[in-house]
Short mmCIF file of C-alpha atoms and ligand atoms in Angstrom, two decimals:
data_model
loop_
_atom_site.label_atom_id
_atom_site.label_comp_id
_atom_site.label_asym_id
_atom_site.label_seq_id
_atom_site.Cartn_x
_atom_site.Cartn_y
_atom_site.Cartn_z
CA UNK A 1 155.15 -2.89 167.66
CA UNK A 2 153.47 -0.64 169.64
CA UNK A 3 155.15 -0.86 172.56
CA UNK A 4 154.33 0.76 176.92
CA UNK A 5 152.95 4.68 176.19
CA UNK A 6 156.02 7.61 177.01
CA UNK A 7 154.54 8.44 180.67
CA UNK A 8 153.41 12.02 180.53
CA UNK A 9 154.79 12.85 176.85
CA UNK A 10 153.59 16.60 177.64
CA UNK A 11 155.47 17.75 180.42
CA UNK A 12 158.66 19.70 180.13
CA UNK A 13 161.37 17.92 181.75
CA UNK A 14 162.55 21.23 183.33
CA UNK A 15 159.97 22.02 185.68
CA UNK A 16 160.37 19.09 187.17
CA UNK A 17 163.61 19.90 188.91
CA UNK A 18 163.80 21.79 192.55
CA UNK A 19 167.30 22.35 191.91
CA UNK A 20 170.05 22.06 189.39
CA UNK A 21 172.74 20.47 191.61
CA UNK A 22 175.53 20.59 188.74
CA UNK A 23 175.08 22.76 185.67
CA UNK A 24 176.25 21.35 182.16
CA UNK A 25 179.50 24.18 181.89
CA UNK A 26 180.97 22.31 185.04
CA UNK A 27 180.50 18.54 183.69
CA UNK A 28 181.83 19.67 180.42
CA UNK A 29 185.16 20.98 182.13
CA UNK A 30 184.82 18.54 185.27
CA UNK A 31 184.44 15.51 182.19
CA UNK A 32 187.36 17.18 180.45
CA UNK A 33 190.03 17.41 183.22
CA UNK A 34 189.01 13.40 184.28
CA UNK A 35 189.96 13.25 180.53
CA UNK A 36 192.75 14.26 180.56
CA UNK A 37 193.87 12.19 184.16
CA UNK A 38 192.83 8.77 182.74
CA UNK A 39 195.06 9.96 178.52
CA UNK A 40 197.78 10.59 180.88
CA UNK A 41 197.34 7.05 183.18
CA UNK A 42 197.29 4.64 180.29
CA UNK A 43 199.69 6.65 177.72
CA UNK A 44 201.45 4.13 175.38
CA UNK A 45 198.95 0.89 177.09
CA UNK A 46 195.77 -1.37 175.60
CA UNK A 47 193.31 0.27 176.68
CA UNK A 48 189.23 -0.79 176.90
CA UNK A 49 186.14 1.58 178.43
CA UNK A 50 183.18 -0.54 179.14
CA UNK A 51 180.22 1.97 179.62
CA UNK A 52 177.66 0.79 182.31
CA UNK A 53 174.25 1.07 180.23
CA UNK A 54 171.82 3.10 180.35
CA UNK A 55 172.79 5.93 182.56
CA UNK A 56 176.46 6.08 181.61
CA UNK A 57 175.59 7.01 177.87
CA UNK A 58 176.51 10.75 178.46
CA UNK A 59 178.89 10.69 180.07
CA UNK A 60 181.00 8.05 178.73
CA UNK A 61 180.43 10.37 174.98
CA UNK A 62 181.84 12.50 176.28
CA UNK A 63 184.62 11.32 178.65
CA UNK A 64 185.82 9.63 175.34
CA UNK A 65 186.21 12.35 173.13
CA UNK A 66 188.25 13.98 176.01
CA UNK A 67 190.30 11.22 176.45
CA UNK A 68 193.25 11.71 173.79
CA UNK A 69 195.02 8.05 174.37
CA UNK A 70 193.82 5.54 171.71
CA UNK A 71 191.32 3.12 173.58
CA UNK A 72 188.33 0.14 172.26
CA UNK A 73 184.95 0.90 173.68
CA UNK A 74 182.18 -1.68 174.93
CA UNK A 75 179.49 -1.65 176.97
CA UNK A 76 176.95 -3.50 179.53
CA UNK A 77 173.56 -3.64 180.62
CA UNK A 78 172.97 -4.35 184.63
CA UNK A 79 169.58 -4.06 185.90
CA UNK A 80 169.21 -3.03 189.73
CA UNK A 81 166.55 -0.65 190.09
CA UNK A 82 163.82 -1.55 189.03
CA UNK A 83 161.25 1.67 188.61
CA UNK A 84 162.79 1.98 192.33
CA UNK A 85 163.98 4.74 194.21
CA UNK A 86 166.64 2.56 195.90
CA UNK A 87 169.45 -0.50 195.78
CA UNK A 88 167.75 -3.39 195.83
CA UNK A 89 171.22 -5.22 196.50
CA UNK A 90 170.26 -7.57 193.10
CA UNK A 91 171.78 -7.35 190.10
CA UNK A 92 171.74 -8.85 187.21
CA UNK A 93 173.09 -8.97 184.45
CA UNK A 94 171.22 -7.98 180.55
CA UNK A 95 173.49 -7.47 177.56
CA UNK A 96 177.11 -8.27 178.95
CA UNK A 97 181.15 -7.09 176.83
CA UNK A 98 181.03 -8.45 173.13
CA UNK A 99 185.22 -8.51 173.81
CA UNK A 100 187.56 -9.99 175.54
CA UNK A 101 189.22 -8.33 178.18
CA UNK A 102 191.80 -11.19 179.00
CA UNK A 103 195.22 -9.53 179.48
CA UNK A 104 193.98 -5.98 178.77
CA UNK A 105 193.27 -2.74 180.93
CA UNK A 106 189.81 -2.27 181.75
CA UNK A 107 188.25 1.26 182.95
CA UNK A 108 184.94 0.85 184.29
CA UNK A 109 182.50 3.67 183.37
CA UNK A 110 179.86 4.33 185.81
CA UNK A 111 177.23 7.32 185.87
CA UNK A 112 176.83 7.14 189.98
CA UNK A 113 177.73 5.06 192.35
CA UNK A 114 175.27 4.75 195.47
CA UNK A 115 174.57 1.72 197.52
CA UNK A 116 178.05 -0.20 195.68
CA UNK A 117 176.01 -3.24 194.55
CA UNK A 118 176.75 -3.28 190.84
CA UNK A 119 180.09 -2.15 190.68
CA UNK A 120 180.87 -5.10 193.46
CA UNK A 121 179.13 -7.57 190.96
CA UNK A 122 180.37 -6.25 187.69
CA UNK A 123 184.36 -5.91 189.93
CA UNK A 124 184.58 -9.46 190.43
CA UNK A 125 182.94 -10.25 187.00
CA UNK A 126 185.64 -8.60 185.06
CA UNK A 127 187.78 -9.13 187.24
CA UNK A 128 187.10 -13.76 186.72
CA UNK A 129 188.47 -12.82 182.83
CA UNK A 130 191.86 -11.90 184.57
CA UNK A 131 192.25 -8.17 183.13
CA UNK A 132 195.68 -6.32 182.85
CA UNK A 133 193.99 -3.64 185.51
CA UNK A 134 190.41 -3.09 186.45
CA UNK A 135 189.61 0.20 187.51
CA UNK A 136 186.65 2.51 187.83
CA UNK A 137 185.64 6.04 186.47
CA UNK A 138 181.98 7.40 187.96
CA UNK A 139 180.44 10.78 187.39
CA UNK A 140 178.30 11.13 190.24
CA UNK A 141 179.98 9.46 194.05
CA UNK A 142 176.49 9.37 196.64
CA UNK A 143 179.34 8.37 199.18
CA UNK A 144 176.04 8.59 202.71
CA UNK A 145 174.69 5.81 200.73
CA UNK A 146 176.95 3.66 200.61
CA UNK A 147 176.59 -0.25 202.08
CA UNK A 148 180.03 -1.90 200.80
CA UNK A 149 183.02 -0.48 199.78
CA UNK A 150 183.87 0.23 196.28
CA UNK A 151 187.88 1.58 195.40
CA UNK A 152 187.51 4.31 193.30
CA UNK A 153 190.15 5.69 190.69
CA UNK A 154 187.69 8.99 189.33
CA UNK A 155 185.28 10.79 190.76
CA UNK A 156 183.58 13.26 188.64
CA UNK A 157 181.52 14.71 191.54
CA UNK A 158 180.43 13.75 195.37
CA UNK A 159 177.27 14.64 195.63
CA UNK A 160 174.01 14.36 198.82
CA UNK A 161 171.67 12.32 199.24
CA UNK A 162 169.52 13.28 197.09
CA UNK A 163 167.50 11.95 194.32
CA UNK A 164 169.28 13.38 191.38
CA UNK A 165 168.11 13.50 187.50
CA UNK A 166 170.23 14.62 183.65
CA UNK A 167 173.35 13.83 181.44
CA UNK A 168 172.04 9.88 181.60
CA UNK A 169 170.81 9.37 184.66
CA UNK A 170 166.98 8.46 185.31
CA UNK A 171 163.41 8.53 186.73
CA UNK A 172 161.26 5.70 185.01
CA UNK A 173 163.41 6.41 182.07
CA UNK A 174 163.26 9.63 181.82
CA UNK A 175 165.10 13.43 181.99
CA UNK A 176 168.53 11.13 180.68
CA UNK A 177 168.43 14.26 178.32
CA UNK A 178 169.22 17.03 180.55
CA UNK A 179 172.53 18.32 180.00
CA UNK A 180 172.69 19.22 184.00
CA UNK A 181 172.34 17.20 187.37
CA UNK A 182 169.52 18.32 188.56
CA UNK A 183 167.26 16.96 192.20
CA UNK A 184 164.15 15.78 190.95
CA UNK A 185 160.70 17.33 193.18
CA UNK A 186 159.27 14.78 195.27
CA UNK A 187 156.12 15.28 194.60
CA UNK A 188 157.24 13.51 191.02
CA UNK A 189 158.17 10.64 192.43
CA UNK A 190 155.13 10.67 194.88
CA UNK A 191 157.06 11.58 197.97
C1 PRP B 1 172.50 2.53 188.02
C2 PRP B 1 173.84 3.95 187.96
C3 PRP B 1 174.69 2.40 189.21
C4 PRP B 1 173.74 1.48 189.33
C5 PRP B 1 174.44 1.71 191.14
O1 PRP B 1 171.70 2.19 187.28
O2 PRP B 1 173.77 3.54 186.49
O3 PRP B 1 174.93 1.16 187.43
O4 PRP B 1 172.04 1.74 189.30
O5 PRP B 1 173.38 2.04 191.73
P1 PRP B 1 174.06 1.45 193.08
O6 PRP B 1 176.16 1.05 193.11
O7 PRP B 1 172.74 0.62 194.14
O8 PRP B 1 174.38 -0.14 192.37
P2 PRP B 1 169.99 1.74 187.06
O9 PRP B 1 170.55 -0.01 187.71
O10 PRP B 1 169.33 2.48 187.59
O11 PRP B 1 170.25 1.33 185.32
P3 PRP B 1 170.39 2.81 185.20
O12 PRP B 1 171.86 3.08 184.36
O13 PRP B 1 170.07 2.19 182.96
O14 PRP B 1 169.49 3.78 184.75
#
C-alpha cells in the first residue's frame, strides 16, 4: 500500500540549512566522552538504555557503541509536536517498553530537551515502575525553551533557541539523516 508521498523528493537537504551548529567530528567526539562517563557511572551495574523514538536513534546508535559496559536497549515512542515547530505540551505514548524496568538502572536517551514536557511525563511514568535508578542523557538541550524544570545527568550540547535538524532530528520527518546538527532556513517552514 502506498503511504503519504515524500515531500519534495528531489530536494538537496543540505541546501535547506543556513548554518551548521555542531559538525560531525564535534558530535562524535562529544558522544565518545559521554559514552566514557556513562561507562564509568554504571561499571558493575545492571543497565537498560531507553531511547525515545524517533529523534534519538542516531545518537543512541553511536552512544551504545561508545559505552563499554554491558547493557540492554529498549525503545519508547511519544508524540508531542506533530508537524508544528513548537511543543504543544501534550504527550502521548505511541509505543511502550518491551522489558520490565523494576529494580533496574534506567538511562533515558533523548535527542533534544525543549520545553521538557515529554521527559517530565516519561519520567513520571517510568518512576512508577520502580526502577533502581532513573537518569537522563540528551544530545541537545535548549535551556531557553524550558517550561518545566528537569535535572539532566548528561548533556551533549546546550544550544540557542534555533530550529535545528539533522543527526536524528527532523522537520516534517525529513533531515534526520544529515550527519551534523544544522539550523533550518526559515523559508523551509514558511516564515
Ligand atoms: C522531540 C524530541 C523530544 C521532544 C522534546 O520529539 O525527540 O522527545 O520533542 O520536546 P519537549 O522537551 O518540548 O517535550 P518529537 O515529538 O519531535 O518526535 P520525534 O523524536 O519522533 O521527531
